[in-house]
């Protein structure tokens, strides 16, 4: 999607969601949830990085690039 729309990828970390709503419970319970946003990554940089690691196509290259950065 980032490639098609030419937008940066922003990594997001969500903590506390499992404690708020574990898979074993039918309803959520009160618990603080924290959302942290990372710095944006340009998909072009990620693509170049992924292609260096022998990705099969541009989409796989972007996925490999973001995994390597995180």
mmCIF file of N, CA and C in Angstrom:
data_model
loop_
_atom_site.group_PDB
_atom_site.id
_atom_site.type_symbol
_atom_site.label_atom_id
_atom_site.label_comp_id
_atom_site.label_asym_id
_atom_site.label_seq_id
_atom_site.Cartn_x
_atom_site.Cartn_y
_atom_site.Cartn_z
ATOM 1 N N UNK A 1 0.822 -1.178 0.000
ATOM 2 C CA UNK A 1 0.000 0.000 0.000
ATOM 3 C C UNK A 1 0.878 1.259 0.000
ATOM 4 N N UNK A 2 1.954 1.238 0.805
ATOM 5 C CA UNK A 2 2.856 2.389 0.858
ATOM 6 C C UNK A 2 3.496 2.621 -0.500
ATOM 7 N N UNK A 3 3.836 1.551 -1.189
ATOM 8 C CA UNK A 3 4.455 1.674 -2.504
ATOM 9 C C UNK A 3 3.467 2.271 -3.502
ATOM 10 N N UNK A 4 2.264 1.764 -3.521
ATOM 11 C CA UNK A 4 1.260 2.226 -4.475
ATOM 12 C C UNK A 4 0.876 3.688 -4.226
ATOM 13 N N UNK A 5 0.808 4.106 -2.968
ATOM 14 C CA UNK A 5 0.395 5.464 -2.633
ATOM 15 C C UNK A 5 1.556 6.416 -2.434
ATOM 16 N N UNK A 6 2.786 5.882 -2.474
ATOM 17 C CA UNK A 6 3.990 6.688 -2.298
ATOM 18 C C UNK A 6 3.966 7.454 -0.966
ATOM 19 N N UNK A 7 3.704 6.715 0.115
ATOM 20 C CA UNK A 7 3.665 7.305 1.455
ATOM 21 C C UNK A 7 4.676 6.592 2.349
ATOM 22 N N UNK A 8 5.143 7.270 3.410
ATOM 23 C CA UNK A 8 6.101 6.623 4.315
ATOM 24 C C UNK A 8 5.424 5.566 5.188
ATOM 25 N N UNK A 9 6.222 4.614 5.648
ATOM 26 C CA UNK A 9 5.756 3.588 6.589
ATOM 27 C C UNK A 9 6.105 4.039 8.002
ATOM 28 N N UNK A 10 5.128 3.994 8.894
ATOM 29 C CA UNK A 10 5.335 4.406 10.283
ATOM 30 C C UNK A 10 5.126 3.184 11.176
ATOM 31 N N UNK A 11 6.200 2.706 11.830
ATOM 32 C CA UNK A 11 6.032 1.569 12.742
ATOM 33 C C UNK A 11 5.275 1.992 14.002
ATOM 34 N N UNK A 12 4.429 1.086 14.498
ATOM 35 C CA UNK A 12 3.608 1.367 15.681
ATOM 36 C C UNK A 12 3.750 0.207 16.658
ATOM 37 N N UNK A 13 3.979 0.536 17.942
ATOM 38 C CA UNK A 13 4.052 -0.466 19.006
ATOM 39 C C UNK A 13 2.861 -0.258 19.930
ATOM 40 N N UNK A 14 2.093 -1.309 20.141
ATOM 41 C CA UNK A 14 0.934 -1.260 21.045
ATOM 42 C C UNK A 14 1.217 -2.191 22.210
ATOM 43 N N UNK A 15 1.246 -1.641 23.427
ATOM 44 C CA UNK A 15 1.482 -2.459 24.623
ATOM 45 C C UNK A 15 0.274 -2.371 25.553
ATOM 46 N N UNK A 16 0.014 -3.446 26.265
ATOM 47 C CA UNK A 16 -1.083 -3.484 27.229
ATOM 48 C C UNK A 16 -2.378 -4.023 26.665
ATOM 49 N N UNK A 17 -2.438 -4.272 25.369
ATOM 50 C CA UNK A 17 -3.694 -4.737 24.782
ATOM 51 C C UNK A 17 -4.035 -6.163 25.208
ATOM 52 N N UNK A 18 -3.011 -7.017 25.350
ATOM 53 C CA UNK A 18 -3.290 -8.390 25.777
ATOM 54 C C UNK A 18 -3.826 -8.415 27.206
ATOM 55 N N UNK A 19 -3.229 -7.587 28.060
ATOM 56 C CA UNK A 19 -3.691 -7.530 29.451
ATOM 57 C C UNK A 19 -5.122 -6.981 29.515
ATOM 58 N N UNK A 20 -5.463 -6.107 28.603
ATOM 59 C CA UNK A 20 -6.802 -5.541 28.564
ATOM 60 C C UNK A 20 -7.835 -6.538 28.038
ATOM 61 N N UNK A 21 -7.434 -7.320 27.039
ATOM 62 C CA UNK A 21 -8.388 -8.266 26.450
ATOM 63 C C UNK A 21 -7.672 -9.537 26.019
ATOM 64 N N UNK A 22 -7.349 -10.426 26.982
ATOM 65 C CA UNK A 22 -6.694 -11.691 26.644
ATOM 66 C C UNK A 22 -7.605 -12.568 25.782
ATOM 67 N N UNK A 23 -6.993 -13.452 25.007
ATOM 68 C CA UNK A 23 -7.775 -14.339 24.129
ATOM 69 C C UNK A 23 -8.737 -15.219 24.909
ATOM 70 N N UNK A 24 -8.432 -15.489 26.163
ATOM 71 C CA UNK A 24 -9.261 -16.403 26.952
ATOM 72 C C UNK A 24 -10.486 -15.730 27.564
ATOM 73 N N UNK A 25 -10.610 -14.419 27.439
ATOM 74 C CA UNK A 25 -11.744 -13.685 28.019
ATOM 75 C C UNK A 25 -12.706 -13.249 26.921
ATOM 76 N N UNK A 26 -13.999 -13.235 27.239
ATOM 77 C CA UNK A 26 -14.989 -12.840 26.236
ATOM 78 C C UNK A 26 -15.187 -11.327 26.173
ATOM 79 N N UNK A 27 -14.832 -10.631 27.253
ATOM 80 C CA UNK A 27 -14.969 -9.178 27.270
ATOM 81 C C UNK A 27 -13.673 -8.517 27.751
ATOM 82 N N UNK A 28 -13.412 -7.300 27.296
ATOM 83 C CA UNK A 28 -12.205 -6.607 27.761
ATOM 84 C C UNK A 28 -12.360 -6.136 29.202
ATOM 85 N N UNK A 29 -11.239 -5.839 29.839
ATOM 86 C CA UNK A 29 -11.260 -5.288 31.189
ATOM 87 C C UNK A 29 -10.360 -4.052 31.215
ATOM 88 N N UNK A 30 -10.571 -3.161 32.179
ATOM 89 C CA UNK A 30 -9.766 -1.943 32.227
ATOM 90 C C UNK A 30 -8.278 -2.241 32.436
ATOM 91 N N UNK A 31 -7.461 -1.683 31.589
ATOM 92 C CA UNK A 31 -6.011 -1.784 31.714
ATOM 93 C C UNK A 31 -5.423 -0.720 30.797
ATOM 94 N N UNK A 32 -4.368 -0.023 31.243
ATOM 95 C CA UNK A 32 -3.774 1.003 30.380
ATOM 96 C C UNK A 32 -3.196 0.406 29.098
ATOM 97 N N UNK A 33 -3.447 1.074 28.003
ATOM 98 C CA UNK A 33 -2.893 0.691 26.713
ATOM 99 C C UNK A 33 -2.032 1.852 26.232
ATOM 100 N N UNK A 34 -0.816 1.528 25.800
ATOM 101 C CA UNK A 34 0.114 2.558 25.335
ATOM 102 C C UNK A 34 0.410 2.320 23.855
ATOM 103 N N UNK A 35 0.334 3.402 23.074
ATOM 104 C CA UNK A 35 0.627 3.341 21.650
ATOM 105 C C UNK A 35 1.827 4.238 21.381
ATOM 106 N N UNK A 36 2.887 3.660 20.796
ATOM 107 C CA UNK A 36 4.110 4.397 20.505
ATOM 108 C C UNK A 36 4.345 4.382 18.993
ATOM 109 N N UNK A 37 4.564 5.561 18.420
ATOM 110 C CA UNK A 37 4.826 5.690 16.995
ATOM 111 C C UNK A 37 6.314 5.892 16.765
ATOM 112 N N UNK A 38 6.875 5.143 15.843
ATOM 113 C CA UNK A 38 8.284 5.285 15.486
ATOM 114 C C UNK A 38 8.457 6.336 14.403
ATOM 115 N N UNK A 39 9.705 6.524 14.001
ATOM 116 C CA UNK A 39 9.955 7.512 12.944
ATOM 117 C C UNK A 39 9.554 6.913 11.591
ATOM 118 N N UNK A 40 9.062 7.730 10.678
ATOM 119 C CA UNK A 40 8.645 7.231 9.370
ATOM 120 C C UNK A 40 9.828 6.743 8.533
ATOM 121 N N UNK A 41 9.587 5.704 7.745
ATOM 122 C CA UNK A 41 10.577 5.158 6.823
ATOM 123 C C UNK A 41 10.088 5.374 5.396
ATOM 124 N N UNK A 42 10.971 5.834 4.530
ATOM 125 C CA UNK A 42 10.655 5.992 3.127
ATOM 126 C C UNK A 42 10.691 4.614 2.462
ATOM 127 N N UNK A 43 9.638 4.273 1.745
ATOM 128 C CA UNK A 43 9.588 2.930 1.160
ATOM 129 C C UNK A 43 10.690 2.724 0.134
ATOM 130 N N UNK A 44 11.150 3.801 -0.519
ATOM 131 C CA UNK A 44 12.229 3.671 -1.499
ATOM 132 C C UNK A 44 13.521 3.191 -0.865
ATOM 133 N N UNK A 45 13.858 3.738 0.308
ATOM 134 C CA UNK A 45 15.057 3.301 1.030
ATOM 135 C C UNK A 45 14.928 1.842 1.442
ATOM 136 N N UNK A 46 13.752 1.475 1.918
ATOM 137 C CA UNK A 46 13.521 0.095 2.350
ATOM 138 C C UNK A 46 13.616 -0.866 1.170
ATOM 139 N N UNK A 47 13.106 -0.444 0.034
ATOM 140 C CA UNK A 47 13.152 -1.286 -1.159
ATOM 141 C C UNK A 47 14.601 -1.553 -1.577
ATOM 142 N N UNK A 48 15.403 -0.509 -1.600
ATOM 143 C CA UNK A 48 16.815 -0.661 -1.979
ATOM 144 C C UNK A 48 17.518 -1.616 -1.018
ATOM 145 N N UNK A 49 17.248 -1.431 0.285
ATOM 146 C CA UNK A 49 17.865 -2.294 1.292
ATOM 147 C C UNK A 49 17.432 -3.751 1.117
ATOM 148 N N UNK A 50 16.151 -3.981 0.861
ATOM 149 C CA UNK A 50 15.639 -5.337 0.673
ATOM 150 C C UNK A 50 16.152 -5.992 -0.593
ATOM 151 N N UNK A 51 16.287 -5.213 -1.665
ATOM 152 C CA UNK A 51 16.788 -5.776 -2.918
ATOM 153 C C UNK A 51 18.238 -6.208 -2.790
ATOM 154 N N UNK A 52 18.998 -5.543 -1.934
ATOM 155 C CA UNK A 52 20.377 -5.956 -1.677
ATOM 156 C C UNK A 52 20.415 -7.330 -1.020
ATOM 157 N N UNK A 53 19.342 -7.669 -0.308
ATOM 158 C CA UNK A 53 19.261 -8.962 0.380
ATOM 159 C C UNK A 53 18.524 -9.998 -0.461
ATOM 160 N N UNK A 54 18.495 -9.770 -1.771
ATOM 161 C CA UNK A 54 17.960 -10.718 -2.745
ATOM 162 C C UNK A 54 16.466 -10.999 -2.601
ATOM 163 N N UNK A 55 15.676 -9.945 -2.430
ATOM 164 C CA UNK A 55 14.217 -10.106 -2.405
ATOM 165 C C UNK A 55 13.727 -10.471 -3.804
ATOM 166 N N UNK A 56 12.610 -11.184 -3.877
ATOM 167 C CA UNK A 56 12.070 -11.634 -5.159
ATOM 168 C C UNK A 56 11.416 -10.510 -5.957
ATOM 169 N N UNK A 57 10.773 -9.573 -5.260
ATOM 170 C CA UNK A 57 10.133 -8.442 -5.933
ATOM 171 C C UNK A 57 10.165 -7.216 -5.017
ATOM 172 N N UNK A 58 9.596 -6.103 -5.493
ATOM 173 C CA UNK A 58 9.640 -4.858 -4.721
ATOM 174 C C UNK A 58 8.899 -4.978 -3.395
ATOM 175 N N UNK A 59 7.772 -5.671 -3.397
ATOM 176 C CA UNK A 59 6.970 -5.790 -2.177
ATOM 177 C C UNK A 59 7.728 -6.572 -1.101
ATOM 178 N N UNK A 60 8.336 -7.656 -1.496
ATOM 179 C CA UNK A 60 9.131 -8.436 -0.545
ATOM 180 C C UNK A 60 10.343 -7.628 -0.088
ATOM 181 N N UNK A 61 10.916 -6.843 -0.990
ATOM 182 C CA UNK A 61 12.068 -6.004 -0.631
ATOM 183 C C UNK A 61 11.694 -4.989 0.443
ATOM 184 N N UNK A 62 10.527 -4.372 0.318
ATOM 185 C CA UNK A 62 10.069 -3.400 1.315
ATOM 186 C C UNK A 62 9.846 -4.095 2.652
ATOM 187 N N UNK A 63 9.222 -5.276 2.634
ATOM 188 C CA UNK A 63 8.978 -6.025 3.869
ATOM 189 C C UNK A 63 10.293 -6.411 4.543
ATOM 190 N N UNK A 64 11.261 -6.866 3.762
ATOM 191 C CA UNK A 64 12.563 -7.241 4.321
ATOM 192 C C UNK A 64 13.266 -6.008 4.884
ATOM 193 N N UNK A 65 13.189 -4.899 4.156
ATOM 194 C CA UNK A 65 13.824 -3.667 4.602
ATOM 195 C C UNK A 65 13.270 -3.170 5.921
ATOM 196 N N UNK A 66 11.948 -3.219 6.094
ATOM 197 C CA UNK A 66 11.349 -2.736 7.356
ATOM 198 C C UNK A 66 11.694 -3.687 8.494
ATOM 199 N N UNK A 67 11.711 -4.998 8.237
ATOM 200 C CA UNK A 67 12.082 -5.946 9.290
ATOM 201 C C UNK A 67 13.521 -5.734 9.745
ATOM 202 N N UNK A 68 14.388 -5.444 8.794
ATOM 203 C CA UNK A 68 15.796 -5.221 9.137
ATOM 204 C C UNK A 68 15.962 -3.951 9.977
ATOM 205 N N UNK A 69 15.205 -2.910 9.648
ATOM 206 C CA UNK A 69 15.302 -1.642 10.384
ATOM 207 C C UNK A 69 14.733 -1.753 11.793
ATOM 208 N N UNK A 70 13.694 -2.559 11.948
ATOM 209 C CA UNK A 70 13.072 -2.667 13.274
ATOM 210 C C UNK A 70 13.853 -3.604 14.130
#
